[in-house]
Coordinates of C-alpha atoms and ligand atoms in Angstrom, one line a residue:
X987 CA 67.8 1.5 -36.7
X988 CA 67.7 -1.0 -34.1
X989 CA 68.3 -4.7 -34.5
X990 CA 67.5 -7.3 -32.0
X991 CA 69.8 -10.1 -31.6
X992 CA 69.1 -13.5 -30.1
X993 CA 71.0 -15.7 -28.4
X994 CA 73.2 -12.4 -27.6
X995 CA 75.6 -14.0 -24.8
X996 CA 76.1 -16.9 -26.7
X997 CA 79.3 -17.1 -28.8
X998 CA 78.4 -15.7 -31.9
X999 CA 75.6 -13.5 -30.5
X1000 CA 78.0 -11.8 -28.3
X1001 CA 80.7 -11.2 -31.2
X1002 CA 77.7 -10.1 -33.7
X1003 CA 76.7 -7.3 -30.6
X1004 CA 80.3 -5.5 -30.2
X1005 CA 80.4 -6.0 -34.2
X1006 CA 77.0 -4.3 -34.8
X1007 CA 77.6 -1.5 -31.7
X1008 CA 81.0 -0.5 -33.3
X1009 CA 79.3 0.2 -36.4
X1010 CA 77.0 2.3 -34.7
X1011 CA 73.9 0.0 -34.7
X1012 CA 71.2 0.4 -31.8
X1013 CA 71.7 -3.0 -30.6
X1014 CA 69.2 -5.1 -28.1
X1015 CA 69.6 -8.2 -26.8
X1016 CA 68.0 -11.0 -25.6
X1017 CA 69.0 -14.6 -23.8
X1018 CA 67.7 -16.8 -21.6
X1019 CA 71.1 -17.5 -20.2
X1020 CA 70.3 -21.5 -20.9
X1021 CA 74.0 -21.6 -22.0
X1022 CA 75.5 -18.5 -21.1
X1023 CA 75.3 -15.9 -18.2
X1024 CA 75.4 -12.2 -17.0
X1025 CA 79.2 -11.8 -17.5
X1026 CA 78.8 -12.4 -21.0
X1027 CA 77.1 -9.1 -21.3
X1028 CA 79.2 -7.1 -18.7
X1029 CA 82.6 -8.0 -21.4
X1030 CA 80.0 -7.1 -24.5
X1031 CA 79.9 -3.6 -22.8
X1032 CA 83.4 -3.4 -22.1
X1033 CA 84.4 -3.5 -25.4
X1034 CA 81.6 -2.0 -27.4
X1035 CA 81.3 1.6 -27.7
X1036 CA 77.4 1.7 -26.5
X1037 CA 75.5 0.1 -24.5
X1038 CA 73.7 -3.1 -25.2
X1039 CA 70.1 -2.6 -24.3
X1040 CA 70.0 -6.2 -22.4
X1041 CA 66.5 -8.5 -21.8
X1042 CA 66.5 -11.9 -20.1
X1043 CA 63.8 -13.5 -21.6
X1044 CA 63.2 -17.0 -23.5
X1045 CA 62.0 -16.6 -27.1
X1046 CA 58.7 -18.9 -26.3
X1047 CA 57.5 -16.3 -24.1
X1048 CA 55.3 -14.4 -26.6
X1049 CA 54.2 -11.8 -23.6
X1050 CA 58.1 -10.8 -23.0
X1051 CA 58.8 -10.9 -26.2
X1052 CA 55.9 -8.0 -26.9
X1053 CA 57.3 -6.2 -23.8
X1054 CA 60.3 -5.5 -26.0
X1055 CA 59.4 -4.9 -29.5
X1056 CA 56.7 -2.4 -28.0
X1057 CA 59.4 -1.0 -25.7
X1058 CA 61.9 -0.6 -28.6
X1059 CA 61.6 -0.4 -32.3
X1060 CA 63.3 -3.1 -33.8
X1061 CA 64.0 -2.9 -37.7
X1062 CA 65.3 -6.0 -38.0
X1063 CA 66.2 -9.4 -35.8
X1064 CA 69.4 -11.6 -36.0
X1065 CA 68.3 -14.8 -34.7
X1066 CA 71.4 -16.8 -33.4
X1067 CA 69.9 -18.2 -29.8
X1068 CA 69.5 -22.2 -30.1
X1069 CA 70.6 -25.3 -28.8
X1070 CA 73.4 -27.1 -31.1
X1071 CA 75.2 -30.0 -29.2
X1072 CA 74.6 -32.6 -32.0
X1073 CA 74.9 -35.3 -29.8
X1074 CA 72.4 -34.3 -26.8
X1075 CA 70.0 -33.6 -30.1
X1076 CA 70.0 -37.3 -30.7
X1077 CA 69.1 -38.3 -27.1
X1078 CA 67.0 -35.1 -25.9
X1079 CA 65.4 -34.7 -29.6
X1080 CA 62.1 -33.0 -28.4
X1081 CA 63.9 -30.8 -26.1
X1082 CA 65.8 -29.8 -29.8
X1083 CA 62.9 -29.6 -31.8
X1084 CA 60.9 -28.4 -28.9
X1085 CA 63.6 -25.3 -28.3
X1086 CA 64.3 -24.5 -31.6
X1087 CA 61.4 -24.5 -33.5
X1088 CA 59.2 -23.1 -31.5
X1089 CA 61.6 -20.2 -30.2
X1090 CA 61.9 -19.3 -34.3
X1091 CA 58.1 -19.6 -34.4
X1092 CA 57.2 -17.0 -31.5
X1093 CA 59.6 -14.9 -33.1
X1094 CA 58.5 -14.5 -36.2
X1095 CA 54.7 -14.0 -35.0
X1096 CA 56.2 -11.2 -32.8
X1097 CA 58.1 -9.8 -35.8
X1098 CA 54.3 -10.2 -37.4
X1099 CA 52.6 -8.6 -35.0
X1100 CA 54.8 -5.6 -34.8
X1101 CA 55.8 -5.1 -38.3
X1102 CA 59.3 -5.8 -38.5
X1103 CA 60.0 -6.8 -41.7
X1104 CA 63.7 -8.5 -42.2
X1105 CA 65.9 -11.2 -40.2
X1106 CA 68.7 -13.0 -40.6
X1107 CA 69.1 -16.4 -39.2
X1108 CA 72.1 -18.4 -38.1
X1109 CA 71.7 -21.8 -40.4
X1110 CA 74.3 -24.5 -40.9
X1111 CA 76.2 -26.3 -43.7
X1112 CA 74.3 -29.7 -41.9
X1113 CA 71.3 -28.7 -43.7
X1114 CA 73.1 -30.4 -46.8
X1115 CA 72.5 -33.7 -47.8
X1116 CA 75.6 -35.6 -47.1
X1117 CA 75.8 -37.6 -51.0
X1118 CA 76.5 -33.6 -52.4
X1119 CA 79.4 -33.2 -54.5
X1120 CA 82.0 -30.9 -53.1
X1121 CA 82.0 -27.5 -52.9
X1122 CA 78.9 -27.3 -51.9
X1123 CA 76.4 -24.2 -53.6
X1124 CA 73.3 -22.6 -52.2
X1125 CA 71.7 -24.8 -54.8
X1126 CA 73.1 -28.2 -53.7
X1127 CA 70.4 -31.0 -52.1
X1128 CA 69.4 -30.3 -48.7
X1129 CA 67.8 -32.6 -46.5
X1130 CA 69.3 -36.1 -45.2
X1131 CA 70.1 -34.9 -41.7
X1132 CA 72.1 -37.2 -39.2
X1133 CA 70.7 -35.4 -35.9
X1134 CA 68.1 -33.8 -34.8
X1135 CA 70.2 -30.6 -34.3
X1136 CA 70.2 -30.7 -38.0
X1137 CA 66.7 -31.2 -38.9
X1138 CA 65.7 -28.0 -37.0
X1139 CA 68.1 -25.8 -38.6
X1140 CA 66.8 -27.6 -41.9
X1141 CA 63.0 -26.8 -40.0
X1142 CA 64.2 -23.1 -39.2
X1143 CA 65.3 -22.2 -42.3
X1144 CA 61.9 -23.3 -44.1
X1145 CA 59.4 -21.6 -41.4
X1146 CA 61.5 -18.4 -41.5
X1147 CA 61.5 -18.6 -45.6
X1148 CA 58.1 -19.6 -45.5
X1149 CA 56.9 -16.7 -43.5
X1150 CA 59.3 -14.0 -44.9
X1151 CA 57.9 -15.1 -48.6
X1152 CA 53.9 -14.7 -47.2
X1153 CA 54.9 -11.0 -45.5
X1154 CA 57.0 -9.7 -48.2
X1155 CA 60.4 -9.5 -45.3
X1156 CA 63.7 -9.8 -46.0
X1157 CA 65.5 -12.8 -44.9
X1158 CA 69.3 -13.5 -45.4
X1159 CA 69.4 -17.5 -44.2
X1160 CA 73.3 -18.3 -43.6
X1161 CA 74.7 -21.7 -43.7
X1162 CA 77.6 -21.4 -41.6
X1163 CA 80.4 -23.3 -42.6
X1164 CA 82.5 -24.3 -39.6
X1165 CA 83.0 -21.1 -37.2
X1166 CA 86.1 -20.4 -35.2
X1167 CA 88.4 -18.1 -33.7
X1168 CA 87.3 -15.5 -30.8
X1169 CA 87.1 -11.8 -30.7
X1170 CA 90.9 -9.9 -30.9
X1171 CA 90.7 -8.8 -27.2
X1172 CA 90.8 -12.0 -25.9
X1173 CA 87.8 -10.9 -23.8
X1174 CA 85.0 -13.3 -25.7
X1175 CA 85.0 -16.5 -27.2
X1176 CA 83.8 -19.9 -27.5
X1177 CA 83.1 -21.2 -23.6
X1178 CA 80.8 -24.4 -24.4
X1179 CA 79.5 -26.4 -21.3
X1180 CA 80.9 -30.0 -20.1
X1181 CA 83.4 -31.6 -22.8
X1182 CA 83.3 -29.5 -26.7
X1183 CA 82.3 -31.7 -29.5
X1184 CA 83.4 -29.4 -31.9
X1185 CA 87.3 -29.5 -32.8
X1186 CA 88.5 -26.0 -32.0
X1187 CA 87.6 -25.6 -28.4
X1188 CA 88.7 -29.3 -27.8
X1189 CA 92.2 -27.9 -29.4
X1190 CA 92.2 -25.0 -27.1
X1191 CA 90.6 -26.9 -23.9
X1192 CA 93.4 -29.1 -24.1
X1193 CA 96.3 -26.5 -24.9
X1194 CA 95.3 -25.1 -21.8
X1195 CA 95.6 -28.2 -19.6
X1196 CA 91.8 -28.3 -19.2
X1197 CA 91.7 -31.7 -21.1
X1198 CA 94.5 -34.1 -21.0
X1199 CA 94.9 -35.2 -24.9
X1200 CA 92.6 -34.8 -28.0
X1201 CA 90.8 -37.6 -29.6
X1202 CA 91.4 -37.7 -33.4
X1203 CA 88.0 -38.9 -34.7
X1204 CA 89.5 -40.8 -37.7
X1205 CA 92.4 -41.4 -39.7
X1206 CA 91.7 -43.6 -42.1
X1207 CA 89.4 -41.0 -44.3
X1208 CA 90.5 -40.9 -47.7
X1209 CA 92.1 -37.8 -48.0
X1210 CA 95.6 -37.0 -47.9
X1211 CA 96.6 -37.6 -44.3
X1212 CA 93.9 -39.4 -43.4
X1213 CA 91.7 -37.1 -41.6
X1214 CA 88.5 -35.2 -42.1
X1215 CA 88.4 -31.7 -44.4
X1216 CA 86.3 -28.6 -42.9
X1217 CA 86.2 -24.9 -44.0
X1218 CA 86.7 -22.9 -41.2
X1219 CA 85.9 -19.6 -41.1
X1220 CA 87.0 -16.8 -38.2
X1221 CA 83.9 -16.0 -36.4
X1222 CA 84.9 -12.2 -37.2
X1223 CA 84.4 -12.8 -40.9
X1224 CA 81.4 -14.5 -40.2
X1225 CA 79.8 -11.4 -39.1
X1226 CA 81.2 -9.2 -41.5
X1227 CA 79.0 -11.3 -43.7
X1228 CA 75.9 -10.4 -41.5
X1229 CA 76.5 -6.8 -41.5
X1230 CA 77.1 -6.9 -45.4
X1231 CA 73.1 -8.3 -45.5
X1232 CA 71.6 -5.5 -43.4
X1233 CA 73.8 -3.0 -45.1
X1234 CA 72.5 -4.6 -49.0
X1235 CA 69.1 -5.0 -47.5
X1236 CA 66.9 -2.7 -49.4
X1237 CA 69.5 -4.5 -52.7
X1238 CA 68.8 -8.3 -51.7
X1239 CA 64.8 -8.0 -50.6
X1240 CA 63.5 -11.3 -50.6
X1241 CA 64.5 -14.4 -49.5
X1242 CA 68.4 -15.2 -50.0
X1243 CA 70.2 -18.4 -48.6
X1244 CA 74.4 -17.9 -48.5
X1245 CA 77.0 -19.9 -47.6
X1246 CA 79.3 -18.6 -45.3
X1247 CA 82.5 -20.0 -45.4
X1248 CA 85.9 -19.5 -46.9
X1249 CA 86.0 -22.0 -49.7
X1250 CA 88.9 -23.8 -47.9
X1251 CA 89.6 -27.2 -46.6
X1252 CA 91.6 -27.5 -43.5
X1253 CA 92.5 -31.3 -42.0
X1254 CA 92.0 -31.9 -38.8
X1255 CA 95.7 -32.6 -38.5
X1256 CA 96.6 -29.6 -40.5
X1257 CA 94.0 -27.5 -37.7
X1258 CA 96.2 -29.0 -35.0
X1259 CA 99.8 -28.5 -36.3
X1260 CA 99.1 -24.7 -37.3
X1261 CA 97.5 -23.6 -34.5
X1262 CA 101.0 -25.9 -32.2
X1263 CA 102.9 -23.5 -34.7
X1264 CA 101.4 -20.3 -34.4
X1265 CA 100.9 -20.5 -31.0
X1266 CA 104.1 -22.2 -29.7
X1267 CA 102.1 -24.9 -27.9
X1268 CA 101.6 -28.6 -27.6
X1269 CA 98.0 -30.7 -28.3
X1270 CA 98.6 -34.2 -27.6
X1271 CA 95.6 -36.0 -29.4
X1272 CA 95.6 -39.7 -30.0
X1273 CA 94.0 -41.2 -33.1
X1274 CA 90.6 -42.6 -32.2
X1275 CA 87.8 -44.2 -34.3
X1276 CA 85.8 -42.1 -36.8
X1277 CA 82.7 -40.3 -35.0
X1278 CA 79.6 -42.1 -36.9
X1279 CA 78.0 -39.0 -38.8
X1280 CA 81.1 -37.1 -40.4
X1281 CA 81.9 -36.6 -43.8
X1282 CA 85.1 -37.0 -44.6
X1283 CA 85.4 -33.3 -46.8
X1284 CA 83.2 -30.1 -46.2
X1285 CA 83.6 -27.0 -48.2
X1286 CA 81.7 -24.2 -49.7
X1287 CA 81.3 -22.6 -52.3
X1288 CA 80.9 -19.2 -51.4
X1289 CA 80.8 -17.0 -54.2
X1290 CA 77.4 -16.1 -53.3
X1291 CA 77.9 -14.0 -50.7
X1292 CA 81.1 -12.5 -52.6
X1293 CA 79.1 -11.5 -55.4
X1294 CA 76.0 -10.5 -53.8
X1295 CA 77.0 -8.9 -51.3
X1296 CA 79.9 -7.7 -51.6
X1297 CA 81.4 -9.9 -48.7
X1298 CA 85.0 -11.5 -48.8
X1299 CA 86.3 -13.1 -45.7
X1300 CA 89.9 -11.9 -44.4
X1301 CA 91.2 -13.8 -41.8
X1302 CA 93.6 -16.7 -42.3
X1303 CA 93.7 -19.6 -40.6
X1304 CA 96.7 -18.7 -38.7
X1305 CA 94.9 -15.7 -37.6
X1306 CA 91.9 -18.0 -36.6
X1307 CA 94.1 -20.4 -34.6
X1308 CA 96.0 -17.5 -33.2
X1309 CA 92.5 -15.6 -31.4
X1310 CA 91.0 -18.9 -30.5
X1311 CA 94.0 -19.1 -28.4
X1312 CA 94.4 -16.0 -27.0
X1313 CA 90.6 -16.1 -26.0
X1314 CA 91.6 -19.5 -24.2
X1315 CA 94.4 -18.6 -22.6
X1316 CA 93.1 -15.7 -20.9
X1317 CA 90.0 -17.2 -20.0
X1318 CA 91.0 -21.0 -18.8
X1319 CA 88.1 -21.2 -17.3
X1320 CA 86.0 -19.5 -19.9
X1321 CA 83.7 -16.9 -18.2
X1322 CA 83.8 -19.1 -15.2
X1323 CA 81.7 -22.3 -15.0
X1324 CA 82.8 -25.2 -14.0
X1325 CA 84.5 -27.7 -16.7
X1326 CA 82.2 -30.3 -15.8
X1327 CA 79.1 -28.4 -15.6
X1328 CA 76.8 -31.3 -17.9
Ligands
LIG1598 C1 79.7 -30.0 -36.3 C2 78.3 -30.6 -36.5 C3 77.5 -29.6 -37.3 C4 77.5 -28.3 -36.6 C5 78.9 -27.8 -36.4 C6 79.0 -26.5 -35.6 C7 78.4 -33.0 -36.6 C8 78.4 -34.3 -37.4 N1 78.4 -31.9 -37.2 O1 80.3 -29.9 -37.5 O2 76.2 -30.1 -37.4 O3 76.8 -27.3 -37.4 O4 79.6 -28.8 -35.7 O5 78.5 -26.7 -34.3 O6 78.6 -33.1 -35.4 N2 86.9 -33.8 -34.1 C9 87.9 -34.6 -33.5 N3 88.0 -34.6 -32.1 C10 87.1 -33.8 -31.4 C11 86.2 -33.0 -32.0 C12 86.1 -33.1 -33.4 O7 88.7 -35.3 -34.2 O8 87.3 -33.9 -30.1 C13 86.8 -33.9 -35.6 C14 85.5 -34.3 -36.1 O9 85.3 -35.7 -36.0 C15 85.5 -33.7 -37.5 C16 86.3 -32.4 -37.3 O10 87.0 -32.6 -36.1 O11 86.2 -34.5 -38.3 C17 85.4 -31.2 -37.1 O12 84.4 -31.5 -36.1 P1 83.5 -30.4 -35.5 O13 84.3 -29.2 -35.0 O14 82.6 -31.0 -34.5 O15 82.6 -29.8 -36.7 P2 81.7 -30.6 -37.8 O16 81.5 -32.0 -37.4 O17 82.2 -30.2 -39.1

């Protein structure tokens, strides 16, 4: 069985192909290195068993994207690859919408024209509407996005459901709650362009003298110190939950959203103090003014997944604060752009 991944040098497309090689998947790959580059595919190698069957291409190319599914025969297709800074969203939006949703689109009229019948796609908790009542279920409202980022994982998820209900595939849509850590080797991780957005590689960035101090987006939220609630979730988990849905696929046909988180909340401030603790290391931040868009709690409910799949997640957030750094601290420099690169 061989199963294509997207997006395969990103972060979580490169943890999902030494995952799915380990467990003895035939695994190809395909990126258009917009975000990424060669040497995340070199360290894929190094620490999988097999080789990843690489191909530079861009998912809106329909002829290269035919090249491979005639070249190899692809059961099934993990779509990760999209763009997902929520702030460029909102000033390049057609360069989001224009990405995303037609990348998914060619994709699934390859998968059409070659009969493959199942995918799982990479979704987000953001698909929620933001007036849901905490934890939040595969049933709660979605809709209400604050970015364009948002909308086409909202947009994604409908055109892949859409199409999987009219062919009769199989379709595991994850929300991802919010996804840290790095692979145990310390040899991939997280390595976003320019300045992160998102708080863990800020943390790291920063622990690592990259970034002077870390701006606290908030800290006047009403929770108990103040500051905004995630669920985080070790990316290594995270997959575990993917490989659960191809392994329950013939159980779970059909079309099945699942949350994917731990069913946690972590405050930003707690984030920060465990993963000083655990790591012996200091992150000066300074309290700055709430970042228009956040909620102040996020959690799942993800029984879901538990039930139906048999999925629990393992890793604490100790453990999660613990690989983010070691990926960091190895790799200050991530795989070797420039900090600034915009
Ligand atoms: C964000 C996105 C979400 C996306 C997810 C994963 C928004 C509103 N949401 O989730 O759509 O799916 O990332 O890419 O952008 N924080 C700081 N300082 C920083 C960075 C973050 O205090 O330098 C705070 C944030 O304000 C927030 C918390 O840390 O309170 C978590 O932020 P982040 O890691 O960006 O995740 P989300 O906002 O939950």
């Amino acid at each position: 069985m061989a199963i294509l991944v997207t997006g395969a040098s990103g972060y979580i497309g490169s943890f999902a192909c030494v995952r799915l090689l380990g467990e003895g998947f035939g695994v190809v790959g395909i990126d258009n290195f917009s975000n990424s580059g060669a040497e995340v595919v070199e360290r894929i190698n190094e620490l999988a068993p097999k080789k990843l069957r690489f191909y530079e291409a861009d998912l809106r190319d329909a002829a290269a994207l035919d090249k491979i599914f005639k070249a190899e025969r692809i059961d099934c297709v993990m779509h990760f690859a999209g763009l997902k800074a929520v702030g460029v969203s909102v000033s390049k939006p057609l360069e989001y919408y224009g990405n995303n949703i037609n990348a998914a689109i060619s994709l699934c009229e390859c998968m059409d024209r070659h009969d493959t019948g199942a995918i799982v796609f990479s979704s987000s908790a953001t698909v929620y509407d933001g007036a849901n009542e905490m934890p939040l279920t595969e049933d709660s409202k979605t809709g209400g996005c604050t970015n364009p980022y948002g909308w086409t994982k909202f947009m994604c998820e409908q055109i892949i459901a859409d199409i999987a209900r009219a062919k009769g595939w199989t379709a595991s849509i994850f929300r991802y709650f919010n996804v840290i850590g790095a692979h145990e080797s310390g040899r991939i991780g997280d390595d976003p362009s320019g300045t992160p957005n998102n708080l863990m590689p800020y943390i790291t960035q920063v622990a690592v003298g990259r970034l002077e101090c870390l701006p606290l987006n908030g800290t006047d939220y009403p929770t108990p110190d103040g500051t905004c609630i995630r669920d985080y979730i070790h990316i290594s988990d995270l997959i575990d939950g993917h490989i659960a849905a191809v392994k329950n696929a013939n159980k779970n046909a059909g079309v099945n959203f699942y949350n994917l988180g731990t069913g946690r909340g972590t405050s930003n401030l707690e984030l920060i103090e465990t993963f000083e603790q655990i790591n012996g290391v200091r992150v000066p931040y300074r309290a700055t003014k709430r970042r228009p868009g956040d909620l102040a709690v996020t959690y799942a409910d993800a029984s879901k997944a538990r039930r139906e799949l048999g999925w629990s997640p393992k890793k604490s957030v100790e453990d999660m604060c613990a690989d983010a750094w070691r990926w960091q601290k190895n790799n200050p420099e991530g795989y070797g752009r420039n900090a600034e690169k915009p």
